[in-house]
PDB file of C-alpha atoms in Angstrom:
ATOM      1  CA  MET A1221     181.765  85.672  89.250  1.00 51.00           C
ATOM      2  CA  ILE A1222     179.356  83.115  90.755  1.00 52.00           C
ATOM      3  CA  SER A1223     181.061  79.908  91.846  1.00 57.00           C
ATOM      4  CA  ARG A1224     179.892  76.495  90.691  1.00 56.00           C
ATOM      5  CA  ALA A1225     178.337  75.897  94.107  1.00 52.00           C
ATOM      6  CA  GLY A1226     176.534  79.252  93.931  1.00 49.00           C
ATOM      7  CA  ARG A1227     175.182  78.456  90.474  1.00 48.00           C
ATOM      8  CA  THR A1228     173.876  75.118  91.733  1.00 46.00           C
ATOM      9  CA  ILE A1229     172.055  76.749  94.662  1.00 46.00           C
ATOM     10  CA  LEU A1230     170.568  79.420  92.363  1.00 43.00           C
ATOM     11  CA  MET A1231     169.302  76.721  89.957  1.00 47.00           C
ATOM     12  CA  LEU A1232     167.732  74.804  92.845  1.00 42.00           C
ATOM     13  CA  LEU A1233     165.993  77.918  94.172  1.00 42.00           C
ATOM     14  CA  THR A1234     164.696  78.804  90.723  1.00 43.00           C
ATOM     15  CA  THR A1235     163.348  75.288  90.261  1.00 41.00           C
ATOM     16  CA  TYR A1236     161.676  75.375  93.717  1.00 41.00           C
ATOM     17  CA  PHE A1237     159.864  78.665  93.130  1.00 39.00           C
ATOM     18  CA  SER A1238     158.790  77.561  89.643  1.00 39.00           C
ATOM     19  CA  LEU A1239     157.189  74.448  91.124  1.00 38.00           C
ATOM     20  CA  THR A1240     155.374  76.367  93.913  1.00 42.00           C
ATOM     21  CA  VAL A1241     153.805  79.090  91.739  1.00 43.00           C
ATOM     22  CA  VAL A1242     150.020  78.538  91.551  1.00 52.00           C
ATOM     23  CA  SER A1243     148.172  79.849  88.550  1.00 78.00           C
ATOM     24  CA  ALA A1244     145.210  82.057  89.428  1.00 87.00           C
ATOM     25  CA  GLN A1245     141.892  83.210  88.035  1.00 93.00           C
ATOM     26  CA  VAL A1246     139.951  86.410  88.641  1.00 94.00           C
ATOM     27  CA  LEU A1247     136.272  86.385  89.569  1.00 92.00           C
ATOM     28  CA  ASP A1248     134.472  89.324  88.019  1.00 91.00           C
ATOM     29  CA  LYS A1249     132.969  91.412  90.832  1.00 91.00           C
ATOM     30  CA  THR A1250     129.865  92.392  88.836  1.00 92.00           C
ATOM     31  CA  ALA A1251     128.956  88.774  88.114  1.00 91.00           C
ATOM     32  CA  MET A1252     129.763  87.746  91.678  1.00 92.00           C
ATOM     33  CA  VAL A1253     127.627  90.535  93.186  1.00 94.00           C
ATOM     34  CA  ARG A1254     124.717  89.474  91.010  1.00 94.00           C
ATOM     35  CA  SER A1255     125.046  85.823  91.995  1.00 94.00           C
ATOM     36  CA  VAL A1256     125.615  86.434  95.720  1.00 95.00           C
ATOM     37  CA  THR A1257     122.652  88.850  95.800  1.00 95.00           C
ATOM     38  CA  ARG A1258     120.421  86.170  94.278  1.00 95.00           C
ATOM     39  CA  ASP A1259     121.636  83.497  96.716  1.00 95.00           C
ATOM     40  CA  LEU A1260     121.240  85.781  99.733  1.00 95.00           C
ATOM     41  CA  GLN A1261     117.718  86.814  98.731  1.00 94.00           C
ATOM     42  CA  GLN A1262     116.733  83.158  98.369  1.00 95.00           C
ATOM     43  CA  LEU A1263     118.015  82.490 101.910  1.00 94.00           C
ATOM     44  CA  LEU A1264     116.132  85.486 103.299  1.00 93.00           C
ATOM     45  CA  ASP A1265     112.915  84.441 101.548  1.00 92.00           C
ATOM     46  CA  ARG A1266     113.291  80.904 102.872  1.00 93.00           C
ATOM     47  CA  GLU A1267     113.471  82.333 106.395  1.00 91.00           C
ATOM     48  CA  GLN A1268     110.341  84.420 105.690  1.00 87.00           C
ATOM     49  CA  SER A1269     112.257  87.345 107.150  1.00 87.00           C
ATOM     50  CA  GLY A1270     110.473  90.068 105.190  1.00 90.00           C
ATOM     51  CA  ILE A1271     113.936  91.450 104.337  1.00 93.00           C
ATOM     52  CA  ALA A1272     115.110  92.367 100.831  1.00 93.00           C
ATOM     53  CA  VAL A1273     118.623  92.912  99.472  1.00 94.00           C
ATOM     54  CA  GLN A1274     118.795  96.488  98.275  1.00 92.00           C
ATOM     55  CA  ARG A1275     122.397  96.264  97.082  1.00 93.00           C
ATOM     56  CA  LEU A1276     125.689  94.482  97.707  1.00 94.00           C
ATOM     57  CA  PHE A1277     129.141  96.043  97.999  1.00 93.00           C
ATOM     58  CA  LEU A1278     132.216  94.281  96.574  1.00 90.00           C
ATOM     59  CA  PRO A1279     135.104  96.752  96.142  1.00 86.00           C
ATOM     60  CA  GLN A1280     137.156  94.769  93.636  1.00 89.00           C
ATOM     61  CA  ASP A1281     137.483  91.561  91.650  1.00 90.00           C
ATOM     62  CA  VAL A1282     138.385  88.444  93.653  1.00 91.00           C
ATOM     63  CA  LYS A1283     141.521  86.456  92.813  1.00 93.00           C
ATOM     64  CA  VAL A1284     141.534  82.702  93.507  1.00 94.00           C
ATOM     65  CA  PRO A1285     143.513  79.680  92.263  1.00 94.00           C
ATOM     66  CA  ASP A1286     142.562  77.998  89.010  1.00 94.00           C
ATOM     67  CA  GLY A1287     139.911  75.315  89.198  1.00 94.00           C
ATOM     68  CA  GLU A1288     136.171  74.857  89.524  1.00 94.00           C
ATOM     69  CA  VAL A1289     134.804  77.725  91.622  1.00 94.00           C
ATOM     70  CA  THR A1290     131.745  77.593  93.854  1.00 93.00           C
ATOM     71  CA  TRP A1291     130.735  79.616  96.892  1.00 92.00           C
ATOM     72  CA  VAL A1292     128.445  79.351  99.874  1.00 95.00           C
ATOM     73  CA  VAL A1293     126.509  82.375 101.157  1.00 95.00           C
ATOM     74  CA  ASP A1294     125.357  82.454 104.776  1.00 95.00           C
ATOM     75  CA  LEU A1295     122.822  84.669 106.536  1.00 93.00           C
ATOM     76  CA  PRO A1296     124.086  87.756 108.393  1.00 92.00           C
ATOM     77  CA  LYS A1297     124.229  87.467 112.182  1.00 89.00           C
ATOM     78  CA  GLN A1298     121.815  90.376 112.546  1.00 86.00           C
ATOM     79  CA  MET A1299     118.674  89.858 110.496  1.00 84.00           C
ATOM     80  CA  ASP A1300     117.584  93.455 110.212  1.00 86.00           C
ATOM     81  CA  ALA A1301     117.480  96.398 107.846  1.00 88.00           C
ATOM     82  CA  GLY A1302     120.617  98.460 107.315  1.00 90.00           C
ATOM     83  CA  ARG A1303     124.190  97.519 106.422  1.00 92.00           C
ATOM     84  CA  GLN A1304     125.020  93.962 107.437  1.00 94.00           C
ATOM     85  CA  ALA A1305     128.074  91.723 106.962  1.00 94.00           C
ATOM     86  CA  VAL A1306     127.235  88.650 104.896  1.00 95.00           C
ATOM     87  CA  PRO A1307     129.640  85.656 105.218  1.00 95.00           C
ATOM     88  CA  VAL A1308     130.769  84.178 101.878  1.00 95.00           C
ATOM     89  CA  ALA A1309     133.074  81.152 101.563  1.00 96.00           C
ATOM     90  CA  ILE A1310     134.759  80.585  98.160  1.00 95.00           C
ATOM     91  CA  TYR A1311     135.652  77.036  97.140  1.00 96.00           C
ATOM     92  CA  VAL A1312     137.978  75.860  94.384  1.00 95.00           C
ATOM     93  CA  ASN A1313     137.691  72.175  93.470  1.00 95.00           C
ATOM     94  CA  GLY A1314     135.689  71.587  96.648  1.00 93.00           C
ATOM     95  CA  GLU A1315     138.185  73.190  99.051  1.00 95.00           C
ATOM     96  CA  VAL A1316     137.811  76.520 100.836  1.00 95.00           C
ATOM     97  CA  VAL A1317     140.330  79.009  99.468  1.00 95.00           C
ATOM     98  CA  ARG A1318     138.881  82.239 100.824  1.00 93.00           C
ATOM     99  CA  GLU A1319     136.386  83.398 103.428  1.00 94.00           C
ATOM    100  CA  MET A1320     135.153  86.952 103.297  1.00 93.00           C
ATOM    101  CA  ALA A1321     132.416  89.254 104.626  1.00 93.00           C
ATOM    102  CA  VAL A1322     130.506  91.098 101.933  1.00 94.00           C
ATOM    103  CA  VAL A1323     128.617  94.237 102.993  1.00 95.00           C
ATOM    104  CA  ALA A1324     124.934  94.181 102.047  1.00 95.00           C
ATOM    105  CA  GLU A1325     122.380  96.984 102.262  1.00 94.00           C
ATOM    106  CA  LEU A1326     119.182  95.334 103.491  1.00 94.00           C
ATOM    107  CA  GLU A1327     115.642  96.669 103.626  1.00 94.00           C
ATOM    108  CA  ARG A1328     112.647  95.392 105.572  1.00 92.00           C
ATOM    109  CA  ARG A1329     109.454  94.796 103.590  1.00 91.00           C
ATOM    110  CA  LEU A1330     106.193  95.386 105.434  1.00 93.00           C
ATOM    111  CA  LYS A1331     102.585  95.512 104.319  1.00 94.00           C
ATOM    112  CA  VAL A1332     101.179  98.647 105.908  1.00 96.00           C
ATOM    113  CA  PRO A1333      98.023 100.774 105.671  1.00 97.00           C
ATOM    114  CA  VAL A1334      98.190 104.035 103.700  1.00 97.00           C
ATOM    115  CA  VAL A1335      95.612 106.712 102.908  1.00 97.00           C
ATOM    116  CA  GLN A1336      94.512 107.096  99.301  1.00 96.00           C
ATOM    117  CA  ARG A1337      94.018 110.863  99.494  1.00 96.00           C
ATOM    118  CA  THR A1338      96.064 113.713 100.908  1.00 97.00           C
ATOM    119  CA  LEU A1339      94.775 114.695 104.345  1.00 97.00           C
ATOM    120  CA  LYS A1340      94.695 118.236 105.654  1.00 95.00           C
ATOM    121  CA  ARG A1341      95.071 119.005 109.354  1.00 91.00           C
ATOM    122  CA  ASN A1342      91.972 117.862 111.305  1.00 90.00           C
ATOM    123  CA  ASP A1343      90.682 115.708 108.425  1.00 94.00           C
ATOM    124  CA  VAL A1344      89.190 112.513 109.843  1.00 94.00           C
ATOM    125  CA  VAL A1345      90.213 109.191 108.301  1.00 96.00           C
ATOM    126  CA  ALA A1346      87.345 107.044 107.024  1.00 95.00           C
ATOM    127  CA  ALA A1347      87.619 103.298 106.395  1.00 95.00           C
ATOM    128  CA  SER A1348      87.225 103.980 102.661  1.00 96.00           C
ATOM    129  CA  ASP A1349      90.338 106.188 102.771  1.00 97.00           C
ATOM    130  CA  VAL A1350      92.603 103.279 103.702  1.00 97.00           C
ATOM    131  CA  SER A1351      94.364 100.791 101.407  1.00 97.00           C
ATOM    132  CA  TRP A1352      97.409  98.536 101.824  1.00 97.00           C
ATOM    133  CA  GLU A1353     100.887  98.787 100.304  1.00 95.00           C
ATOM    134  CA  THR A1354     104.045  96.671 100.613  1.00 93.00           C
ATOM    135  CA  VAL A1355     106.828  99.113 101.456  1.00 93.00           C
ATOM    136  CA  SER A1356     110.596  98.672 101.910  1.00 90.00           C
ATOM    137  CA  PHE A1357     112.248 100.358 104.892  1.00 91.00           C
ATOM    138  CA  ARG A1358     115.934 100.910 105.554  1.00 87.00           C
ATOM    139  CA  LYS A1359     114.863 101.963 109.064  1.00 87.00           C
ATOM    140  CA  VAL A1360     111.408 101.193 110.428  1.00 88.00           C
ATOM    141  CA  PRO A1361     109.857 104.151 112.340  1.00 91.00           C
ATOM    142  CA  GLU A1362     109.157 103.309 115.978  1.00 92.00           C
ATOM    143  CA  ASP A1363     105.562 104.552 115.715  1.00 95.00           C
ATOM    144  CA  LEU A1364     104.802 102.997 112.315  1.00 96.00           C
ATOM    145  CA  ILE A1365     101.095 102.184 111.967  1.00 97.00           C
ATOM    146  CA  THR A1366     100.612  98.544 110.937  1.00 95.00           C
ATOM    147  CA  GLU A1367      96.868  98.133 111.585  1.00 96.00           C
ATOM    148  CA  ALA A1368      94.050 100.024 109.859  1.00 96.00           C
ATOM    149  CA  ASP A1369      92.081 100.231 113.115  1.00 95.00           C
ATOM    150  CA  ALA A1370      94.824 102.420 114.548  1.00 95.00           C
ATOM    151  CA  VAL A1371      94.058 105.214 112.075  1.00 95.00           C
ATOM    152  CA  VAL A1372      90.382 104.907 111.057  1.00 96.00           C
ATOM    153  CA  GLY A1373      88.331 107.512 112.925  1.00 94.00           C
ATOM    154  CA  LYS A1374      91.424 109.533 113.861  1.00 94.00           C
ATOM    155  CA  ALA A1375      92.118 113.101 112.766  1.00 95.00           C
ATOM    156  CA  ALA A1376      95.323 114.227 111.077  1.00 95.00           C
ATOM    157  CA  THR A1377      97.476 116.573 113.163  1.00 93.00           C
ATOM    158  CA  ARG A1378      99.391 117.655 110.046  1.00 95.00           C
ATOM    159  CA  MET A1379      99.180 117.309 106.288  1.00 96.00           C
ATOM    160  CA  VAL A1380      99.560 113.648 105.318  1.00 97.00           C
ATOM    161  CA  THR A1381     100.300 112.829 101.675  1.00 96.00           C
ATOM    162  CA  ALA A1382      98.661 109.869  99.972  1.00 96.00           C
ATOM    163  CA  ASN A1383     100.215 106.412  99.580  1.00 95.00           C
ATOM    164  CA  ARG A1384     102.971 106.744 102.153  1.00 95.00           C
ATOM    165  CA  PRO A1385     103.533 104.784 105.395  1.00 96.00           C
ATOM    166  CA  LEU A1386     101.698 106.311 108.347  1.00 97.00           C
ATOM    167  CA  GLN A1387     103.033 107.166 111.794  1.00 97.00           C
ATOM    168  CA  ALA A1388     101.015 107.319 115.000  1.00 96.00           C
ATOM    169  CA  GLY A1389     102.299 110.800 115.814  1.00 95.00           C
ATOM    170  CA  TRP A1390     100.496 112.177 112.762  1.00 97.00           C
ATOM    171  CA  PHE A1391      97.036 111.391 114.161  1.00 96.00           C
ATOM    172  CA  ASN A1392      94.951 112.122 117.214  1.00 94.00           C
ATOM    173  CA  THR A1393      91.386 111.879 118.447  1.00 91.00           C
ATOM    174  CA  PRO A1394      89.190 114.208 116.339  1.00 92.00           C
ATOM    175  CA  LEU A1395      88.431 117.645 117.717  1.00 90.00           C
ATOM    176  CA  ALA A1396      85.084 117.839 119.498  1.00 92.00           C
ATOM    177  CA  VAL A1397      85.185 121.621 119.903  1.00 94.00           C
ATOM    178  CA  GLY A1398      86.770 124.228 117.653  1.00 91.00           C
ATOM    179  CA  ARG A1399      88.273 127.550 118.701  1.00 93.00           C
ATOM    180  CA  GLY A1400      85.623 130.306 118.634  1.00 94.00           C
ATOM    181  CA  GLU A1401      82.811 127.741 118.417  1.00 95.00           C
ATOM    182  CA  LYS A1402      79.613 128.218 120.363  1.00 95.00           C
ATOM    183  CA  VAL A1403      79.291 125.377 122.904  1.00 96.00           C
ATOM    184  CA  THR A1404      76.696 124.102 125.312  1.00 95.00           C
ATOM    185  CA  VAL A1405      77.921 124.438 128.901  1.00 95.00           C
ATOM    186  CA  LEU A1406      76.583 121.712 131.213  1.00 94.00           C
ATOM    187  CA  MET A1407      76.674 122.119 134.967  1.00 91.00           C
ATOM    188  CA  GLU A1408      75.142 120.323 137.929  1.00 85.00           C
ATOM    189  CA  MET A1409      74.559 122.333 141.075  1.00 79.00           C
ATOM    190  CA  ALA A1410      72.474 121.391 144.115  1.00 74.00           C
ATOM    191  CA  GLY A1411      70.770 118.649 142.157  1.00 78.00           C
ATOM    192  CA  LEU A1412      69.922 120.969 139.287  1.00 84.00           C
ATOM    193  CA  HIS A1413      71.037 120.368 135.708  1.00 87.00           C
ATOM    194  CA  ILE A1414      71.931 123.680 134.131  1.00 88.00           C
ATOM    195  CA  ARG A1415      72.588 124.322 130.447  1.00 92.00           C
ATOM    196  CA  ALA A1416      74.051 127.565 129.204  1.00 93.00           C
ATOM    197  CA  LEU A1417      75.740 128.984 126.128  1.00 95.00           C
ATOM    198  CA  GLY A1418      79.470 129.639 125.937  1.00 95.00           C
ATOM    199  CA  VAL A1419      82.216 130.333 123.405  1.00 96.00           C
ATOM    200  CA  ALA A1420      85.319 128.112 123.253  1.00 96.00           C
ATOM    201  CA  ASP A1421      88.574 130.073 123.423  1.00 95.00           C
ATOM    202  CA  ALA A1422      90.536 127.012 122.347  1.00 94.00           C
ATOM    203  CA  GLU A1423      90.006 123.806 120.403  1.00 92.00           C
ATOM    204  CA  GLY A1424      89.683 120.614 122.371  1.00 93.00           C
ATOM    205  CA  ARG A1425      89.121 116.866 122.249  1.00 92.00           C
ATOM    206  CA  VAL A1426      86.894 114.784 124.482  1.00 91.00           C
ATOM    207  CA  GLY A1427      88.473 114.599 127.931  1.00 92.00           C
ATOM    208  CA  GLU A1428      90.547 117.779 127.580  1.00 93.00           C
ATOM    209  CA  PHE A1429      90.028 120.975 129.576  1.00 95.00           C
ATOM    210  CA  ILE A1430      89.706 124.234 127.645  1.00 95.00           C
ATOM    211  CA  GLN A1431      88.951 127.862 128.411  1.00 96.00           C
ATOM    212  CA  VAL A1432      85.340 128.872 127.732  1.00 96.00           C
ATOM    213  CA  ARG A1433      83.972 132.430 127.705  1.00 96.00           C
ATOM    214  CA  ASN A1434      80.572 133.704 128.790  1.00 94.00           C
ATOM    215  CA  PRO A1435      79.460 135.666 125.694  1.00 93.00           C
ATOM    216  CA  ASP A1436      77.603 138.257 127.815  1.00 92.00           C
ATOM    217  CA  SER A1437      79.978 138.918 130.721  1.00 93.00           C
ATOM    218  CA  GLN A1438      83.164 137.823 128.910  1.00 93.00           C
ATOM    219  CA  VAL A1439      84.145 135.915 132.061  1.00 94.00           C
ATOM    220  CA  ARG A1440      86.397 132.970 131.278  1.00 94.00           C
ATOM    221  CA  PHE A1441      86.346 129.624 133.051  1.00 94.00           C
ATOM    222  CA  ALA A1442      87.769 126.125 132.606  1.00 95.00           C
ATOM    223  CA  ALA A1443      85.491 123.395 131.298  1.00 95.00           C
ATOM    224  CA  LYS A1444      85.961 119.766 130.279  1.00 95.00           C
ATOM    225  CA  VAL A1445      85.060 118.724 126.754  1.00 95.00           C
ATOM    226  CA  VAL A1446      82.520 115.899 126.999  1.00 94.00           C
ATOM    227  CA  GLY A1447      81.245 115.631 123.428  1.00 92.00           C
ATOM    228  CA  PRO A1448      80.891 117.455 120.127  1.00 92.00           C
ATOM    229  CA  GLY A1449      79.999 121.054 120.980  1.00 94.00           C
ATOM    230  CA  GLU A1450      79.556 120.260 124.696  1.00 95.00           C
ATOM    231  CA  VAL A1451      81.606 121.085 127.785  1.00 95.00           C
ATOM    232  CA  ARG A1452      80.994 120.421 131.458  1.00 95.00           C
ATOM    233  CA  VAL A1453      81.772 122.578 134.488  1.00 93.00           C
ATOM    234  CA  ASP A1454      82.147 121.192 137.983  1.00 81.00           C
ATOM    235  CA  GLY A1455      79.515 123.066 139.948  1.00 63.00           C
ATOM    236  CA  ARG A1456      80.412 121.820 143.381  1.00 53.00           C
TER     237      ARG A1456
END
């Protein structure tokens, strides 16, 4: 049996909890992701950051008190591609009721040169081969080529497919001498300029040293590549 005093206390407690219960509303996560993505992209565009929102992660619906709901999206602390925490403050009737960090997958947009045809190894890039594309990167390669001058006149060191971002490591100075190619051997000795015929045992670019073979004696010697089909030997 509950005493009269106990019943009075129970009634008071029941009344207190009834008065302090706040009705709530649920914010649909799909609609919120769509809206926050739009707001964040507008902020990024305003900053001319070259960064795009690839997607936003919100694990579940958000529960807030009843009332007029608005929110404020802020820029992430680190303005770069990859996963970043985006601050979002939720207001109900003009008062902050929740602050949260929403994870966003960001990509960097860059306008970069690409080749319009697939290049084979040792193909030389002509100016007419190059066009420009705006590409999104989750991670920007350290040796990404961003200027056409950095690739025009260079030779591919590997197969390079068309219309993809280019990397400096895929190109080099064109070969001046091919392996097995007949070359002109230049040599200066005692004031005399001597020209002879040799066979390159290796490919080489201007400035590189390669092994060259005398086609008659088969003697091999080192020579510096000085131009297309030409090598020089130090005759001192």
